[in-house]
């Protein structure tokens, strides 16, 4: 049977299936079931820059309220309505998960501007995070922000988080960079160890009867996987960063394709939210059967076999093939 152990961010994982950042953080029983079903690690949901900045503001407000500040001035500060879980309860949750689960627990920070909030990375390390996943979820709404200023700002965030901790840091990206390999080189130079490809954007739905936006989260399908496979296959061999595929892993073959493209691990969220830990057990079983059937002794042997660097017909990944495909369509 294929040896499924893998290295991810300096961690020895018994399986490449990782429970990705999600509300499952709050359900210990579900996470225990995921680990029993074969998960090799767990990522907690994110602690957001906005939460941490608000926490710092609250601390300042408290201090200010003890000094000479009148009520009117204090009312300029907004009260927090956005998030309930600050860094204290996040760290307590992290400690609980770390003690209850016998796989590494990875904490997630989510932010896009360099600033004091990145110092919370150290608290996460002290609370026992095995690594930190930094999610650069940026919608780039400001027309005065060029690709370069935005990327430089994001790289400053990466450097700042990396500098706070001695544990490894991975960076979770959106697919929308005009020159992904160059940006990835900047992330590597900034000291990160891994890449998580990709974020999914959560767009509001439109309620046409009420003429308003509706908040909804649509779970993924395997149709979202090829975008990730292409990026991983392109970057494999070009970057020293380890890679995780996040988005569209629903079946064993999805996970196998990610590994053949060059991924060290795959993160699974939607499949687990839809079908529980049984989904992980199924993906694990299907993946093992497929890799054994292909004659691979280990995951390491399979990794990158169909990347741009190694695939026998690697041109299929390239632009020329796109042109051929479009012309050849019947
Ligand atoms: C309900 C829900 C909550 C999520 N929360 C987070 C989060 O806090 N931080 C984060 O980086 N990603 C979060 N994600 C994104 C997932 O980690 C993952 O990247 C995405 O769902 C794609 O993987 P999938 O196709 O397996 O679902 C969330 C996804 C869902 C569905």
Coordinates of C-alpha atoms in Angstrom, one line a residue, residues 68-274:
X68 CA -9.1 62.4 31.2
X69 CA -11.3 61.9 28.1
X70 CA -14.8 63.1 27.9
X71 CA -17.7 61.0 26.9
X72 CA -18.2 62.8 23.6
X73 CA -14.6 62.1 22.4
X74 CA -14.9 58.4 23.5
X75 CA -18.0 58.0 21.4
X76 CA -16.0 58.5 18.2
X77 CA -14.7 55.0 18.7
X78 CA -17.0 52.4 17.2
X79 CA -18.1 49.6 19.5
X80 CA -17.3 46.1 18.2
X81 CA -20.2 44.4 16.6
X82 CA -18.3 42.4 14.0
X83 CA -16.8 39.4 15.8
X84 CA -17.2 37.7 19.0
X85 CA -14.0 35.7 19.2
X86 CA -10.9 37.8 20.1
X87 CA -7.4 36.6 20.4
X88 CA -7.8 35.4 23.9
X89 CA -10.7 33.0 23.2
X90 CA -9.0 32.0 19.9
X91 CA -5.8 31.0 21.8
X92 CA -7.8 29.1 24.4
X93 CA -9.6 27.2 21.5
X94 CA -6.2 26.5 20.0
X95 CA -4.9 25.1 23.2
X96 CA -8.0 22.9 23.6
X97 CA -7.7 21.5 20.0
X98 CA -4.0 21.0 20.4
X99 CA -4.5 18.9 23.5
X100 CA -7.5 17.0 22.2
X101 CA -6.3 16.1 18.7
X102 CA -3.2 14.0 17.9
X103 CA -2.4 15.9 14.7
X104 CA -0.8 19.3 14.2
X105 CA -3.2 22.3 14.6
X106 CA -2.4 25.2 12.3
X107 CA -3.7 28.7 13.3
X108 CA -5.0 31.1 10.6
X109 CA -4.5 34.9 10.4
X110 CA -6.4 36.9 7.8
X111 CA -5.3 40.4 7.0
X112 CA -3.9 42.6 4.3
X113 CA -2.3 45.7 5.9
X114 CA 1.1 45.8 7.6
X115 CA 0.6 46.9 11.2
X116 CA 0.6 46.0 14.9
X117 CA -2.0 43.3 14.5
X118 CA 0.6 40.9 13.1
X119 CA 2.2 40.7 16.5
X120 CA -0.6 38.3 17.5
X121 CA 1.2 35.7 15.4
X122 CA 3.5 35.3 18.4
X123 CA 0.5 34.7 20.7
X124 CA -0.6 31.9 18.4
X125 CA 2.8 30.3 18.5
X126 CA 2.9 30.6 22.3
X127 CA -0.6 28.9 22.4
X128 CA 0.9 25.9 20.6
X129 CA 0.1 26.5 16.9
X130 CA 2.2 24.1 14.8
X131 CA 2.3 26.7 12.0
X132 CA 0.5 29.8 10.8
X133 CA -1.5 30.1 7.7
X134 CA -1.7 33.7 6.6
X135 CA -4.7 34.4 4.4
X136 CA -4.2 37.5 2.1
X137 CA -7.9 37.9 1.2
X138 CA -7.9 41.2 -0.6
X139 CA -10.7 42.4 -2.9
X140 CA -8.6 45.3 -4.2
X141 CA -11.5 47.8 -4.5
X142 CA -9.4 51.0 -4.5
X143 CA -8.6 52.3 -8.1
X144 CA -5.6 54.2 -6.8
X145 CA -4.0 50.9 -5.7
X146 CA -1.8 49.5 -8.5
X147 CA -1.0 45.8 -8.7
X148 CA 2.5 46.7 -7.5
X149 CA 1.5 48.8 -4.4
X150 CA -1.0 46.1 -3.4
X151 CA 1.5 43.3 -3.8
X152 CA 4.2 45.3 -2.0
X153 CA 1.8 45.9 0.9
X154 CA 0.9 42.2 1.0
X155 CA 4.6 41.2 1.0
X156 CA 5.2 43.5 3.9
X157 CA 2.4 41.7 5.8
X158 CA 4.1 38.3 5.0
X159 CA 7.5 39.6 6.3
X160 CA 6.0 41.0 9.3
X161 CA 4.2 37.8 10.3
X162 CA 7.2 35.7 9.5
X163 CA 9.4 37.9 11.7
X164 CA 7.1 37.4 14.7
X165 CA 7.5 33.7 15.0
X166 CA 9.8 30.8 14.8
X167 CA 7.1 28.3 13.5
X168 CA 6.6 28.0 9.7
X169 CA 4.2 30.3 7.9
X170 CA 2.2 29.5 4.8
X171 CA 0.4 32.0 2.7
X172 CA -3.1 31.5 1.3
X173 CA -3.7 33.4 -1.9
X174 CA -6.4 34.4 -4.3
X175 CA -6.1 33.3 -7.9
X176 CA -6.1 36.9 -9.2
X177 CA -2.5 38.0 -9.6
X178 CA -1.3 39.2 -12.9
X179 CA 2.2 37.6 -12.4
X180 CA 1.8 34.8 -9.9
X181 CA 5.3 33.3 -10.1
X182 CA 6.9 36.7 -9.4
X183 CA 4.7 37.3 -6.5
X184 CA 5.3 33.8 -5.2
X185 CA 9.1 34.5 -5.4
X186 CA 8.5 37.6 -3.2
X187 CA 6.6 35.4 -0.7
X188 CA 9.5 33.0 -0.6
X189 CA 12.0 35.8 -0.2
X190 CA 9.9 37.0 2.7
X191 CA 10.6 33.8 4.6
X192 CA 7.3 31.9 4.2
X193 CA 7.5 28.2 3.8
X194 CA 4.3 27.2 2.0
X195 CA 1.6 28.3 -0.3
X196 CA -2.1 27.5 -0.1
X197 CA -3.8 27.8 -3.5
X198 CA -6.4 29.2 -3.7
X199 CA -8.9 31.3 -1.7
X200 CA -12.5 31.1 -3.0
X201 CA -14.2 34.5 -3.2
X202 CA -17.5 34.7 -1.3
X203 CA -19.8 36.9 -3.4
X204 CA -23.2 37.9 -2.1
X205 CA -26.2 36.5 -4.0
X206 CA -28.8 38.8 -5.5
X207 CA -32.4 38.6 -4.4
X208 CA -34.2 40.0 -7.4
X209 CA -37.6 39.9 -5.8
X210 CA -36.5 42.1 -2.9
X211 CA -33.8 43.9 -4.9
X212 CA -31.1 43.4 -2.3
X213 CA -28.0 41.4 -1.7
X214 CA -28.1 38.2 0.2
X215 CA -25.3 36.7 2.2
X216 CA -24.7 33.1 1.2
X217 CA -21.9 30.6 1.1
X218 CA -22.1 28.2 -1.8
X219 CA -20.0 25.1 -1.2
X220 CA -17.5 24.1 -3.9
X221 CA -17.5 21.3 -6.4
X222 CA -14.6 19.5 -8.2
X223 CA -15.1 22.0 -11.1
X224 CA -13.0 24.4 -9.1
X225 CA -10.0 22.1 -9.0
X226 CA -8.4 22.6 -12.4
X227 CA -7.5 26.3 -11.7
X228 CA -5.5 25.1 -8.7
X229 CA -3.9 22.2 -10.5
X230 CA -2.7 24.5 -13.2
X231 CA -1.1 27.0 -10.8
X232 CA 0.6 24.2 -8.7
X233 CA 1.8 22.4 -11.9
X234 CA 3.3 25.7 -13.1
X235 CA 5.0 26.6 -9.8
X236 CA 6.3 23.2 -9.0
X237 CA 10.1 23.2 -9.5
X238 CA 10.1 27.0 -9.8
X239 CA 9.5 27.7 -6.1
X240 CA 11.1 26.3 -3.0
X241 CA 7.7 26.7 -1.2
X242 CA 5.7 23.6 -0.5
X243 CA 2.2 23.8 -1.9
X244 CA -1.3 22.9 -0.7
X245 CA -4.3 22.8 -2.9
X246 CA -7.4 24.3 -1.4
X247 CA -10.7 24.3 -3.3
X248 CA -12.6 21.6 -5.1
X249 CA -11.1 18.5 -3.5
X250 CA -14.2 16.2 -3.3
X251 CA -12.9 12.8 -4.4
X252 CA -9.7 10.6 -4.1
X253 CA -8.9 11.4 -7.7
X254 CA -9.0 15.1 -7.0
X255 CA -6.4 14.6 -4.3
X256 CA -4.3 12.4 -6.5
X257 CA -4.4 15.0 -9.3
X258 CA -3.2 17.7 -6.8
X259 CA -0.3 15.5 -5.7
X260 CA 0.7 14.7 -9.3
X261 CA 0.6 18.4 -10.1
X262 CA 3.0 19.0 -7.2
X263 CA 1.0 19.6 -4.0
X264 CA 2.3 18.3 -0.7
X265 CA -1.1 18.3 0.9
X266 CA -4.8 19.0 0.0
X267 CA -7.2 20.9 2.2
X268 CA -10.8 19.8 2.3
X269 CA -13.7 21.9 3.6
X270 CA -16.8 21.8 1.5
X271 CA -16.9 18.0 1.3
X272 CA -16.6 17.7 5.1
X273 CA -19.2 20.4 5.7
X274 CA -21.6 18.6 3.3

